[in-house]
Each structure stands twice: as structure tokens, then as C-alpha cells.
mmCIF file of C-alpha atoms in Angstrom:
data_model
loop_
_atom_site.group_PDB
_atom_site.id
_atom_site.type_symbol
_atom_site.label_atom_id
_atom_site.label_comp_id
_atom_site.label_asym_id
_atom_site.label_seq_id
_atom_site.Cartn_x
_atom_site.Cartn_y
_atom_site.Cartn_z
ATOM 1 C CA MET A 1 127.813 121.033 103.473
ATOM 2 C CA LYS A 2 126.641 123.421 101.052
ATOM 3 C CA VAL A 3 122.998 122.428 100.803
ATOM 4 C CA ALA A 4 120.621 123.401 97.947
ATOM 5 C CA VAL A 5 116.748 123.295 99.001
ATOM 6 C CA THR A 6 113.931 123.576 96.648
ATOM 7 C CA GLY A 7 110.644 124.438 97.957
ATOM 8 C CA ALA A 8 112.118 126.478 100.795
ATOM 9 C CA SER A 9 109.354 128.495 101.326
ATOM 10 C CA GLY A 10 106.969 125.882 101.870
ATOM 11 C CA LEU A 11 105.817 124.321 105.366
ATOM 12 C CA ILE A 12 108.655 121.964 105.397
ATOM 13 C CA GLY A 13 111.119 123.979 103.654
ATOM 14 C CA SER A 14 110.814 127.045 105.756
ATOM 15 C CA ALA A 15 111.458 124.815 108.928
ATOM 16 C CA LEU A 16 114.241 122.955 107.433
ATOM 17 C CA VAL A 17 116.350 126.042 106.027
ATOM 18 C CA PRO A 18 117.040 127.413 109.514
ATOM 19 C CA ALA A 19 117.765 124.123 110.907
ATOM 20 C CA LEU A 20 120.433 123.275 108.252
ATOM 21 C CA ARG A 21 121.956 126.714 109.032
ATOM 22 C CA ALA A 22 121.737 126.194 112.868
ATOM 23 C CA ARG A 23 123.891 122.902 111.961
ATOM 24 C CA GLY A 24 126.618 124.872 110.230
ATOM 25 C CA HIS A 25 125.467 124.189 106.714
ATOM 26 C CA GLU A 26 125.368 126.696 104.043
ATOM 27 C CA VAL A 27 122.147 126.950 102.308
ATOM 28 C CA VAL A 28 121.089 128.005 98.887
ATOM 29 C CA ARG A 29 117.439 128.434 98.086
ATOM 30 C CA LEU A 30 116.288 127.564 94.648
ATOM 31 C CA VAL A 31 113.443 130.090 93.382
ATOM 32 C CA ARG A 32 111.188 130.277 90.345
ATOM 33 C CA ARG A 33 111.727 134.330 90.143
ATOM 34 C CA ALA A 34 114.567 136.558 89.808
ATOM 35 C CA PRO A 35 116.798 135.986 92.722
ATOM 36 C CA SER A 36 116.568 139.040 95.446
ATOM 37 C CA ALA A 37 118.914 137.941 98.003
ATOM 38 C CA PRO A 38 122.513 136.297 98.016
ATOM 39 C CA ASP A 39 121.678 132.966 98.995
ATOM 40 C CA GLU A 40 118.936 132.517 95.889
ATOM 41 C CA VAL A 41 119.455 130.734 92.771
ATOM 42 C CA ARG A 42 117.064 130.786 89.744
ATOM 43 C CA TRP A 43 115.318 127.559 88.324
ATOM 44 C CA ASP A 44 112.532 126.862 86.128
ATOM 45 C CA PRO A 45 111.165 123.250 86.557
ATOM 46 C CA ALA A 46 108.362 123.677 83.887
ATOM 47 C CA ALA A 47 111.214 124.821 81.437
ATOM 48 C CA GLY A 48 113.721 122.126 82.673
ATOM 49 C CA THR A 49 116.405 124.884 83.329
ATOM 50 C CA VAL A 50 118.486 125.632 86.319
ATOM 51 C CA ASP A 51 121.198 128.447 86.838
ATOM 52 C CA LEU A 52 124.162 125.700 87.099
ATOM 53 C CA ALA A 53 126.543 128.333 87.947
ATOM 54 C CA GLY A 54 124.796 129.243 91.054
ATOM 55 C CA LEU A 55 124.734 125.625 92.020
ATOM 56 C CA GLN A 56 128.798 125.240 91.399
ATOM 57 C CA GLY A 57 130.176 123.558 94.374
ATOM 58 C CA ILE A 58 127.108 122.373 96.474
ATOM 59 C CA ASP A 59 127.484 119.148 98.248
ATOM 60 C CA ALA A 60 123.714 118.308 98.255
ATOM 61 C CA VAL A 61 120.223 119.151 97.292
ATOM 62 C CA VAL A 62 117.020 118.590 99.493
ATOM 63 C CA HIS A 63 114.302 118.795 97.067
ATOM 64 C CA LEU A 64 111.034 119.361 98.420
ATOM 65 C CA ALA A 65 108.895 121.406 95.472
ATOM 66 C CA GLY A 66 105.719 120.408 94.213
ATOM 67 C CA ALA A 67 102.087 121.506 93.861
ATOM 68 C CA GLY A 68 99.940 120.787 97.012
ATOM 69 C CA VAL A 69 98.009 117.878 96.765
ATOM 70 C CA GLY A 70 95.086 119.201 99.014
ATOM 71 C CA ASP A 71 95.166 122.691 97.908
ATOM 72 C CA LYS A 72 92.587 122.798 95.110
ATOM 73 C CA ARG A 73 89.787 120.519 94.144
ATOM 74 C CA TRP A 74 91.148 117.799 91.793
ATOM 75 C CA THR A 75 90.198 118.745 88.104
ATOM 76 C CA GLU A 76 91.857 117.221 85.600
ATOM 77 C CA ALA A 77 93.921 120.143 84.800
ATOM 78 C CA TYR A 78 95.102 120.423 88.504
ATOM 79 C CA LYS A 79 95.761 116.334 88.683
ATOM 80 C CA LYS A 80 98.131 117.211 85.591
ATOM 81 C CA GLU A 81 99.732 120.065 87.644
ATOM 82 C CA ILE A 82 100.340 117.729 90.639
ATOM 83 C CA ARG A 83 101.969 115.280 88.728
ATOM 84 C CA ASP A 84 103.852 117.648 86.336
ATOM 85 C CA SER A 85 105.310 119.790 89.141
ATOM 86 C CA ARG A 86 106.841 116.802 90.833
ATOM 87 C CA VAL A 87 107.897 114.683 87.714
ATOM 88 C CA GLN A 88 109.413 117.910 85.916
ATOM 89 C CA GLY A 89 110.893 119.250 88.898
ATOM 90 C CA THR A 90 112.603 116.194 90.118
ATOM 91 C CA THR A 91 113.967 115.444 86.399
ATOM 92 C CA THR A 92 115.224 118.950 86.195
ATOM 93 C CA ILE A 93 117.098 118.732 89.585
ATOM 94 C CA ALA A 94 118.497 115.187 88.953
ATOM 95 C CA GLN A 95 119.989 116.159 85.400
ATOM 96 C CA ALA A 96 121.379 119.352 86.807
ATOM 97 C CA MET A 97 123.060 117.571 89.509
ATOM 98 C CA ALA A 98 124.492 114.845 87.292
ATOM 99 C CA SER A 99 125.744 117.756 84.874
ATOM 100 C CA LEU A 100 127.823 119.382 87.746
ATOM 101 C CA ASP A 101 131.555 118.792 88.271
ATOM 102 C CA PRO A 102 132.361 117.973 90.895
ATOM 103 C CA ARG A 103 129.115 116.491 91.384
ATOM 104 C CA PRO A 104 127.090 116.652 94.493
ATOM 105 C CA LYS A 105 126.956 113.718 96.804
ATOM 106 C CA VAL A 106 123.459 113.348 97.792
ATOM 107 C CA LEU A 107 119.795 114.122 96.484
ATOM 108 C CA VAL A 108 117.312 114.019 99.405
ATOM 109 C CA CYS A 109 114.160 113.526 97.152
ATOM 110 C CA GLY A 110 110.775 114.616 98.715
ATOM 111 C CA SER A 111 108.273 111.599 98.049
ATOM 112 C CA ALA A 112 104.879 110.725 99.877
ATOM 113 C CA ILE A 113 103.307 107.736 101.536
ATOM 114 C CA GLY A 114 100.618 107.857 98.872
ATOM 115 C CA TYR A 115 102.819 105.471 97.199
ATOM 116 C CA TYR A 116 101.069 102.499 99.045
ATOM 117 C CA GLY A 117 97.396 103.428 98.036
ATOM 118 C CA ASP A 118 94.844 102.597 100.477
ATOM 119 C CA THR A 119 96.248 99.933 102.914
ATOM 120 C CA GLY A 120 93.009 99.526 105.081
ATOM 121 C CA ASP A 121 94.285 98.255 108.576
ATOM 122 C CA ARG A 122 97.363 96.308 106.847
ATOM 123 C CA ALA A 123 100.567 97.878 107.875
ATOM 124 C CA VAL A 124 103.048 98.519 105.067
ATOM 125 C CA THR A 125 106.851 99.321 105.245
ATOM 126 C CA GLU A 126 109.328 100.449 102.723
ATOM 127 C CA GLU A 127 109.478 96.847 101.366
ATOM 128 C CA SER A 128 105.759 97.016 100.262
ATOM 129 C CA PRO A 129 104.829 97.169 96.810
ATOM 130 C CA GLN A 130 103.020 100.065 95.242
ATOM 131 C CA GLY A 131 99.391 100.530 95.704
ATOM 132 C CA ALA A 132 96.605 101.659 93.450
ATOM 133 C CA GLY A 133 95.296 105.209 92.573
ATOM 134 C CA PHE A 134 96.309 108.650 91.322
ATOM 135 C CA LEU A 135 98.793 109.512 93.985
ATOM 136 C CA ALA A 136 100.428 106.029 93.861
ATOM 137 C CA ASP A 137 100.927 106.357 90.443
ATOM 138 C CA VAL A 138 102.178 109.983 90.785
ATOM 139 C CA VAL A 139 104.596 109.056 93.595
ATOM 140 C CA ALA A 140 105.973 106.037 91.465
ATOM 141 C CA ASP A 141 106.689 108.455 88.571
ATOM 142 C CA TRP A 142 108.126 111.069 90.848
ATOM 143 C CA GLU A 143 110.656 108.517 92.402
ATOM 144 C CA ALA A 144 111.632 107.243 88.928
ATOM 145 C CA SER A 145 112.321 110.976 87.764
ATOM 146 C CA ALA A 146 115.433 110.807 89.980
ATOM 147 C CA LYS A 147 117.160 108.205 87.931
ATOM 148 C CA PRO A 148 119.708 110.633 86.199
ATOM 149 C CA ALA A 149 121.091 111.278 89.556
ATOM 150 C CA ILE A 150 121.218 107.715 90.530
ATOM 151 C CA ASP A 151 122.764 106.842 87.326
ATOM 152 C CA ALA A 152 125.439 109.466 87.862
ATOM 153 C CA GLY A 153 126.179 107.740 91.521
ATOM 154 C CA ILE A 154 124.688 110.374 93.374
ATOM 155 C CA ARG A 155 123.013 109.017 96.952
ATOM 156 C CA VAL A 156 119.152 109.412 96.519
ATOM 157 C CA PRO A 157 117.111 108.811 99.650
ATOM 158 C CA PHE A 158 113.250 109.121 99.033
ATOM 159 C CA ALA A 159 111.590 110.873 101.942
ATOM 160 C CA ARG A 160 108.148 109.120 101.946
ATOM 161 C CA THR A 161 106.285 111.733 104.065
ATOM 162 C CA GLY A 162 103.113 111.185 106.067
ATOM 163 C CA LEU A 163 100.561 113.660 107.246
ATOM 164 C CA VAL A 164 102.757 116.529 108.683
ATOM 165 C CA VAL A 165 101.301 117.650 112.204
ATOM 166 C CA SER A 166 101.766 121.592 112.285
ATOM 167 C CA SER A 167 99.848 124.528 112.882
ATOM 168 C CA LYS A 168 101.721 126.431 110.028
ATOM 169 C CA GLY A 169 100.316 124.361 107.110
ATOM 170 C CA GLY A 170 98.796 120.986 105.798
ATOM 171 C CA ALA A 171 95.762 119.456 107.320
ATOM 172 C CA TRP A 172 96.259 120.498 110.787
ATOM 173 C CA LYS A 173 96.405 124.329 109.849
ATOM 174 C CA ARG A 174 92.827 123.574 108.833
ATOM 175 C CA LEU A 175 91.743 121.087 111.597
ATOM 176 C CA LEU A 176 92.976 123.132 114.765
ATOM 177 C CA PRO A 177 90.888 126.215 114.399
ATOM 178 C CA ILE A 178 87.827 123.864 114.043
ATOM 179 C CA PHE A 179 88.582 121.770 117.014
ATOM 180 C CA ARG A 180 89.585 124.759 119.118
ATOM 181 C CA LEU A 181 85.933 125.867 118.474
ATOM 182 C CA GLY A 182 84.552 122.748 119.721
ATOM 183 C CA VAL A 183 83.036 121.719 116.379
ATOM 184 C CA GLY A 184 85.434 119.174 115.295
ATOM 185 C CA GLY A 185 84.895 115.494 115.019
ATOM 186 C CA LYS A 186 85.910 112.327 113.109
ATOM 187 C CA VAL A 187 85.842 112.173 109.418
ATOM 188 C CA GLY A 188 83.959 109.513 107.738
ATOM 189 C CA SER A 189 83.964 106.448 109.643
ATOM 190 C CA GLY A 190 86.885 107.439 111.645
ATOM 191 C CA LYS A 191 88.379 103.886 111.095
ATOM 192 C CA GLN A 192 90.810 104.880 108.441
ATOM 193 C CA TYR A 193 94.539 105.056 109.570
ATOM 194 C CA TRP A 194 96.500 108.405 109.631
ATOM 195 C CA SER A 195 100.240 107.933 109.331
ATOM 196 C CA PHE A 196 101.563 111.284 111.001
ATOM 197 C CA ILE A 197 104.799 113.037 111.732
ATOM 198 C CA SER A 198 105.359 116.159 113.848
ATOM 199 C CA LEU A 199 107.143 119.030 111.797
ATOM 200 C CA ARG A 200 109.930 118.846 114.103
ATOM 201 C CA ASP A 201 110.513 115.148 113.359
ATOM 202 C CA GLU A 202 110.122 115.638 109.855
ATOM 203 C CA VAL A 203 112.897 118.329 109.858
ATOM 204 C CA ALA A 204 115.092 115.962 111.867
ATOM 205 C CA ALA A 205 114.498 113.093 109.678
ATOM 206 C CA LEU A 206 115.232 114.950 106.525
ATOM 207 C CA ILE A 207 118.565 116.104 108.053
ATOM 208 C CA ALA A 208 119.316 112.338 108.989
ATOM 209 C CA LEU A 209 118.694 111.388 105.519
ATOM 210 C CA LEU A 210 121.070 114.195 104.216
ATOM 211 C CA GLU A 211 123.856 113.592 106.672
ATOM 212 C CA ASP A 212 123.963 109.836 107.154
ATOM 213 C CA GLU A 213 125.341 107.938 104.206
ATOM 214 C CA ARG A 214 123.469 104.947 105.117
ATOM 215 C CA TYR A 215 120.388 106.011 103.542
ATOM 216 C CA ARG A 216 119.263 105.511 99.999
ATOM 217 C CA GLY A 217 116.032 104.435 98.439
ATOM 218 C CA PRO A 218 112.633 104.884 100.138
ATOM 219 C CA VAL A 219 112.481 105.807 103.670
ATOM 220 C CA ASN A 220 109.054 106.465 105.533
ATOM 221 C CA LEU A 221 108.961 109.642 107.285
ATOM 222 C CA THR A 222 106.207 108.824 109.687
ATOM 223 C CA ALA A 223 105.921 108.350 113.699
ATOM 224 C CA PRO A 224 106.189 104.807 114.851
ATOM 225 C CA ASN A 225 102.539 104.873 116.101
ATOM 226 C CA PRO A 226 99.881 105.343 113.223
ATOM 227 C CA VAL A 227 96.550 105.904 114.453
ATOM 228 C CA THR A 228 92.886 106.118 113.081
ATOM 229 C CA ASN A 229 91.119 108.900 112.396
ATOM 230 C CA ALA A 230 88.759 108.483 115.514
ATOM 231 C CA GLU A 231 91.958 108.211 117.682
ATOM 232 C CA VAL A 232 93.195 111.574 116.067
ATOM 233 C CA THR A 233 89.991 113.009 117.128
ATOM 234 C CA ALA A 234 90.076 111.988 120.675
ATOM 235 C CA ALA A 235 93.538 113.146 121.169
ATOM 236 C CA MET A 236 92.486 116.513 119.613
ATOM 237 C CA GLY A 237 89.946 116.708 122.267
ATOM 238 C CA ARG A 238 92.300 115.713 124.915
ATOM 239 C CA VAL A 239 95.217 118.348 123.969
ATOM 240 C CA LEU A 240 92.798 121.226 123.442
ATOM 241 C CA GLY A 241 90.060 120.479 126.118
ATOM 242 C CA ARG A 242 87.334 120.562 123.761
ATOM 243 C CA PRO A 243 84.311 118.392 122.629
ATOM 244 C CA THR A 244 84.743 116.242 119.508
ATOM 245 C CA VAL A 245 81.103 115.234 118.998
ATOM 246 C CA LEU A 246 80.272 116.407 115.672
ATOM 247 C CA PRO A 247 81.616 113.838 112.767
ATOM 248 C CA VAL A 248 81.874 114.885 109.295
ATOM 249 C CA PRO A 249 79.840 112.300 107.095
ATOM 250 C CA ALA A 250 81.589 110.889 104.141
ATOM 251 C CA PHE A 251 79.101 112.007 101.762
ATOM 252 C CA ALA A 252 79.804 115.691 102.845
ATOM 253 C CA ILE A 253 83.585 115.188 102.139
ATOM 254 C CA LYS A 254 82.886 113.687 98.970
ATOM 255 C CA ALA A 255 80.779 116.618 97.790
ATOM 256 C CA ALA A 256 83.323 119.190 99.131
ATOM 257 C CA LEU A 257 86.620 117.307 97.719
ATOM 258 C CA GLY A 258 85.372 115.419 94.884
ATOM 259 C CA GLU A 259 87.852 112.791 93.926
ATOM 260 C CA PHE A 260 90.425 114.021 96.519
ATOM 261 C CA SER A 261 88.091 112.825 99.038
ATOM 262 C CA GLN A 262 89.188 109.127 98.401
ATOM 263 C CA ASP A 263 92.457 109.918 99.878
ATOM 264 C CA VAL A 264 90.941 111.739 102.997
ATOM 265 C CA LEU A 265 88.688 108.890 103.595
ATOM 266 C CA GLY A 266 91.259 106.286 102.465
ATOM 267 C CA SER A 267 93.573 104.499 104.909
ATOM 268 C CA GLN A 268 97.166 104.308 105.301
ATOM 269 C CA ARG A 269 98.795 102.510 108.067
ATOM 270 C CA VAL A 270 102.397 103.242 107.124
ATOM 271 C CA LEU A 271 105.555 102.080 109.453
ATOM 272 C CA PRO A 272 108.963 103.719 109.500
ATOM 273 C CA GLN A 273 110.924 100.573 109.441
ATOM 274 C CA VAL A 274 114.138 102.132 107.946
ATOM 275 C CA LEU A 275 114.201 104.928 110.439
ATOM 276 C CA GLU A 276 113.296 102.612 113.413
ATOM 277 C CA GLY A 277 115.921 99.848 112.116
ATOM 278 C CA ASP A 278 118.618 102.590 112.256
ATOM 279 C CA GLY A 279 117.712 104.003 115.593
ATOM 280 C CA PHE A 280 116.197 107.345 114.816
ATOM 281 C CA ASN A 281 114.856 109.275 117.858
ATOM 282 C CA TRP A 282 111.444 110.725 117.619
ATOM 283 C CA SER A 283 110.655 113.974 119.694
ATOM 284 C CA ASP A 284 106.946 113.260 119.198
ATOM 285 C CA PRO A 285 106.227 109.476 118.839
ATOM 286 C CA THR A 286 102.737 109.741 119.983
ATOM 287 C CA ILE A 287 99.662 111.799 118.225
ATOM 288 C CA ASP A 288 99.052 113.471 121.429
ATOM 289 C CA GLN A 289 102.551 114.747 121.708
ATOM 290 C CA ALA A 290 102.635 115.677 117.767
ATOM 291 C CA ILE A 291 99.129 117.570 118.299
ATOM 292 C CA GLN A 292 100.432 119.191 121.516
ATOM 293 C CA GLN A 293 103.737 120.573 119.527
ATOM 294 C CA ALA A 294 101.407 121.907 116.863
ATOM 295 C CA ALA A 295 99.212 123.512 119.361
ATOM 296 C CA SER A 296 102.103 125.553 120.911
ATOM 297 C CA GLY A 297 102.422 126.950 117.447
ATOM 298 C CA SER A 298 104.957 124.767 115.486
#
């Protein structure tokens, strides 16, 4: 297939692109600057424009672009950027795909388990309703923005991704150096569930959503065994061989992160019911395996 990818330079995209090419797919990377390579196509999500000529003949899009949720403190301006980057970007891609002739067959649309809000110790699946909170509202609007593609008959699976365990980005890029120094510990009460997935399993799941026509609608991209923050902390200690006795109190997290702390201290026990039902094979189903993979440099 000829596959266009947004967010190709991000944590997930930079791992996905070579994996797609290794499987024989031709990849086009959408960039928000003047193209500097033959495989790049210009787009501007804020302006709602895409170089349609550069997308002619594509079979699929994997849409991963969006402002990082944990990259900055949640001011009102940055919350708007988080939402707009997802809604405007998805609308732009969906409308562009619907206008192409012939139309692409599939849009794998990035999404997040933030849809479910804080679930406490209650397990949720793709059949569970939307939760409460800023991120839950953002994800609902994000997924709704793909409607032009759905209306055009394009298959659209939503990749509701959990916490990606990788040394190259996300939470674990920050956590691994701290724990390697022996100054890591549980965050807040430690009772909150973290629904994780290793980077290589994330990439494998995205490829499954792309290639397997059974997938459409929400699909939780998480490992089958969500764990509490305290269990993550213990696993970090086991894998790295370091003490984990210095907890980070909730008040310190709130002071440092502001409103975003609600999501760090919140709990999401998310189960990948769709992937499990379809026989997906995780390389790193446990937190120890995921951390070991990340610690090795992935």
C-alpha cells in the first residue's frame, strides 16, 4: 500500500514509518514546512490545507499528529492548542481523503484512552461510555472530526492509545533517568491504574489496524494487563536494580503540573477487548517486559 503518515517525526511515527517500509509499504510523510525530500508532502492543519496532488494514489493514512498533552503546563492557551491541533488536523485529513479520486481505503486515526476519564479501579473497554474531564471532551471531539472520511465510505479505526513505554519519548523518557539514579518512587497514592503499551506493540497494533479490514471504530491500544503506579514503581526497581523508596507526594505533582496533575494522579484501567478478541499477539504483555524493552533503548 501507499500510506501517508502525519506526525511521522514523533515518538510513534518515527518508529512506525520504518516498520511500514520494512513490510513493503510505500510511505509519504506529511510535513508542515516546505518539503525537503521526495517522500514529503506539505500540509497545514491550522489552515485546513493539504497538497492533494502529493496524496494522489494513496491507499491509506495513519494520522498521529497533535500537540503533546504533557509537554507544557495546561494554560488556557495550551489547552486550546491541544484541542485545535487534533480537531483541525483530523478535519483537514478527513476532508482531503474524502475529496480524492480514487478515495483511500482506510484512515487509522490517532486517539487516546483519555476518552474514558478517571475510571478508578473499574475496568473499561471500547464499549464503555465517555468519561468526564478536559481530555475526555478533547478525544470525543477529535474522533468526531473524522466524520467526513466515514461519510465518504472510508474505513476509520480509532487507535485509543495508552501510556507508551519507551526511552525515546513520553512519560518513560522522563522516568527512566530518575529511576536509574535510584531516586524514583510511586506518584501520589500509587493506587491509580496506568494502562500502558510498549512502543513495539503500539507500532504492531497500528499496522494491524491499517492492514486488517475487520478494524473500524474505537480500538484500545494498551497491554492486556494494566497495573497501578505502585506496581509500575516496583517493576522499575526490579528491571533497573535500583531502590524505589522516594515517593512523589500528590501536592508536589499538583504544584508542578497544575491542571494536568489530575490526569497524572487519575486512574485509567483500560482493557484492549477488541485486540484480544481478534487474537492480537503482544510482544510485551507485562509491565516488566515493557520496561525491559524500553531500558534496552527502544
